[in-house]
PDB file of C-alpha atoms in Angstrom:
ATOM      1  CA  MET A   1       6.537   4.404 -38.960  1.00 75.00           C
ATOM      2  CA  LEU A   2       3.414   5.638 -39.792  1.00 79.00           C
ATOM      3  CA  SER A   3       1.964   7.616 -43.764  1.00 88.00           C
ATOM      4  CA  ARG A   4       0.759  10.731 -43.381  1.00 88.00           C
ATOM      5  CA  GLU A   5      -2.573   9.562 -44.188  1.00 89.00           C
ATOM      6  CA  ASP A   6      -2.562   6.981 -40.807  1.00 87.00           C
ATOM      7  CA  SER A   7      -0.785   9.990 -38.690  1.00 88.00           C
ATOM      8  CA  ARG A   8      -3.903  12.371 -39.678  1.00 89.00           C
ATOM      9  CA  ARG A   9      -6.330   9.770 -38.663  1.00 90.00           C
ATOM     10  CA  LEU A  10      -4.783   8.441 -35.346  1.00 87.00           C
ATOM     11  CA  ALA A  11      -4.442  12.479 -34.474  1.00 88.00           C
ATOM     12  CA  GLU A  12      -7.780  12.674 -35.517  1.00 90.00           C
ATOM     13  CA  LEU A  13      -9.102   9.844 -33.534  1.00 89.00           C
ATOM     14  CA  GLU A  14      -7.068  11.321 -30.293  1.00 87.00           C
ATOM     15  CA  ARG A  15      -9.002  14.316 -30.342  1.00 87.00           C
ATOM     16  CA  HIS A  16     -12.333  12.629 -30.389  1.00 89.00           C
ATOM     17  CA  MET A  17     -11.088  10.474 -27.442  1.00 87.00           C
ATOM     18  CA  TRP A  18     -10.218  13.924 -25.444  1.00 86.00           C
ATOM     19  CA  ARG A  19     -13.346  15.385 -26.579  1.00 88.00           C
ATOM     20  CA  ASP A  20     -15.710  12.259 -25.469  1.00 88.00           C
ATOM     21  CA  ASP A  21     -13.796  11.251 -22.255  1.00 86.00           C
ATOM     22  CA  PRO A  22     -11.018  13.499 -21.305  1.00 83.00           C
ATOM     23  CA  ASP A  23     -10.711  11.456 -17.846  1.00 84.00           C
ATOM     24  CA  PHE A  24      -9.936   8.283 -19.800  1.00 82.00           C
ATOM     25  CA  CYS A  25      -7.071   9.979 -21.509  1.00 80.00           C
ATOM     26  CA  THR A  26      -5.651  11.570 -18.637  1.00 80.00           C
ATOM     27  CA  ARG A  27      -5.541   8.390 -17.156  1.00 79.00           C
ATOM     28  CA  MET A  28      -4.218   7.094 -19.736  1.00 79.00           C
ATOM     29  CA  SER A  29      -1.597   9.824 -20.346  1.00 77.00           C
ATOM     30  CA  GLY A  30      -0.174   8.968 -16.906  1.00 71.00           C
ATOM     31  CA  GLY A  31      -1.706  12.748 -15.833  1.00 60.00           C
ATOM     32  CA  GLY A  32      -4.432  13.369 -13.008  1.00 53.00           C
ATOM     33  CA  LEU A  33      -4.404  11.351 -10.229  1.00 54.00           C
ATOM     34  CA  ARG A  34      -1.277   9.774  -8.357  1.00 56.00           C
ATOM     35  CA  VAL A  35      -1.650   6.341  -6.339  1.00 53.00           C
ATOM     36  CA  VAL A  36       1.104   6.336  -3.619  1.00 54.00           C
ATOM     37  CA  PRO A  37       2.462   3.202  -3.390  1.00 57.00           C
ATOM     38  CA  ARG A  38       2.888   1.676   0.126  1.00 60.00           C
ATOM     39  CA  ARG A  39       6.526   1.612   1.569  1.00 62.00           C
ATOM     40  CA  ARG A  40       7.593  -2.319   1.904  1.00 66.00           C
ATOM     41  CA  TYR A  41      10.275  -2.988   4.431  1.00 70.00           C
ATOM     42  CA  SER A  42      12.565  -5.580   4.136  1.00 76.00           C
ATOM     43  CA  VAL A  43      11.816  -8.627   5.846  1.00 84.00           C
ATOM     44  CA  SER A  44      14.837  -9.856   6.082  1.00 85.00           C
ATOM     45  CA  LEU A  45      16.651  -7.132   7.261  1.00 84.00           C
ATOM     46  CA  ILE A  46      13.587  -6.381  10.226  1.00 87.00           C
ATOM     47  CA  PHE A  47      14.375 -10.289  10.750  1.00 91.00           C
ATOM     48  CA  THR A  48      17.865  -9.353  11.250  1.00 90.00           C
ATOM     49  CA  ALA A  49      17.209  -6.694  13.543  1.00 90.00           C
ATOM     50  CA  ALA A  50      15.727  -8.560  15.463  1.00 93.00           C
ATOM     51  CA  VAL A  51      17.606 -11.171  15.812  1.00 94.00           C
ATOM     52  CA  ILE A  52      20.542  -9.129  16.526  1.00 93.00           C
ATOM     53  CA  TRP A  53      18.855  -7.293  19.108  1.00 94.00           C
ATOM     54  CA  LEU A  54      17.460 -10.620  21.167  1.00 95.00           C
ATOM     55  CA  ALA A  55      21.735 -11.538  21.376  1.00 95.00           C
ATOM     56  CA  ALA A  56      22.399  -8.399  22.237  1.00 95.00           C
ATOM     57  CA  ILE A  57      19.799  -8.398  25.704  1.00 95.00           C
ATOM     58  CA  ALA A  58      21.064 -12.526  25.721  1.00 95.00           C
ATOM     59  CA  LEU A  59      24.398 -11.456  25.785  1.00 94.00           C
ATOM     60  CA  GLY A  60      23.603  -8.745  28.501  1.00 94.00           C
ATOM     61  CA  VAL A  61      21.490 -10.986  30.466  1.00 95.00           C
ATOM     62  CA  LEU A  62      24.668 -13.608  30.927  1.00 94.00           C
ATOM     63  CA  GLY A  63      26.879 -10.372  31.789  1.00 91.00           C
ATOM     64  CA  TRP A  64      28.962 -10.041  28.656  1.00 93.00           C
ATOM     65  CA  TRP A  65      28.833  -6.862  28.553  1.00 93.00           C
ATOM     66  CA  PRO A  66      31.331  -6.106  25.878  1.00 94.00           C
ATOM     67  CA  ALA A  67      29.712  -8.345  23.223  1.00 94.00           C
ATOM     68  CA  ALA A  68      26.661  -7.006  24.272  1.00 95.00           C
ATOM     69  CA  ILE A  69      26.940  -3.661  23.375  1.00 95.00           C
ATOM     70  CA  LEU A  70      28.619  -4.315  20.054  1.00 95.00           C
ATOM     71  CA  ALA A  71      25.495  -6.377  19.192  1.00 94.00           C
ATOM     72  CA  ALA A  72      23.142  -3.771  20.573  1.00 94.00           C
ATOM     73  CA  ILE A  73      25.521  -1.437  18.164  1.00 95.00           C
ATOM     74  CA  CYS A  74      24.968  -3.277  15.344  1.00 94.00           C
ATOM     75  CA  GLY A  75      21.700  -4.218  15.489  1.00 93.00           C
ATOM     76  CA  THR A  76      20.815  -0.112  15.461  1.00 93.00           C
ATOM     77  CA  ALA A  77      22.947  -0.328  12.360  1.00 94.00           C
ATOM     78  CA  VAL A  78      20.385  -2.705  10.578  1.00 91.00           C
ATOM     79  CA  PHE A  79      18.005  -1.037  11.912  1.00 90.00           C
ATOM     80  CA  ALA A  80      18.970   1.964  10.419  1.00 91.00           C
ATOM     81  CA  THR A  81      19.395   1.215   7.482  1.00 87.00           C
ATOM     82  CA  LEU A  82      16.478  -0.577   6.690  1.00 85.00           C
ATOM     83  CA  ILE A  83      14.973   2.841   7.620  1.00 85.00           C
ATOM     84  CA  ALA A  84      17.240   4.337   5.127  1.00 85.00           C
ATOM     85  CA  ARG A  85      16.407   2.500   2.166  1.00 79.00           C
ATOM     86  CA  GLY A  86      12.866   2.951   3.105  1.00 74.00           C
ATOM     87  CA  ALA A  87      12.674   6.586   2.921  1.00 68.00           C
ATOM     88  CA  ARG A  88      14.800   6.207  -0.193  1.00 68.00           C
ATOM     89  CA  ARG A  89      12.328   4.565  -1.751  1.00 62.00           C
ATOM     90  CA  GLY A  90      10.048   7.009  -1.317  1.00 57.00           C
ATOM     91  CA  ARG A  91      11.673   9.948  -2.617  1.00 57.00           C
ATOM     92  CA  LYS A  92      12.093   8.192  -5.800  1.00 52.00           C
ATOM     93  CA  ARG A  93       8.690   6.888  -6.183  1.00 48.00           C
ATOM     94  CA  ALA A  94       7.123  10.566  -5.205  1.00 44.00           C
TER      95      ALA A  94
END
């Protein structure tokens, strides 16, 4: 806990800083220009979706249509999860 004298000195220093370099103070206080973070997608989910879709294509070529359709649905679900997670992260950070 600061004493009254220390609090007064700190407030005086802050006023001087705001007067001398307001851009610096704005950046340090969290205001001003905001850098939008880049969205990063999960590499493991991208890889999983790709493997499932390749399996669906292979199963379709082999003539196992029910298994190919099921694999395609699963691959699409994984991809939809990937997109949903990316959209949710973007909303939290904005």
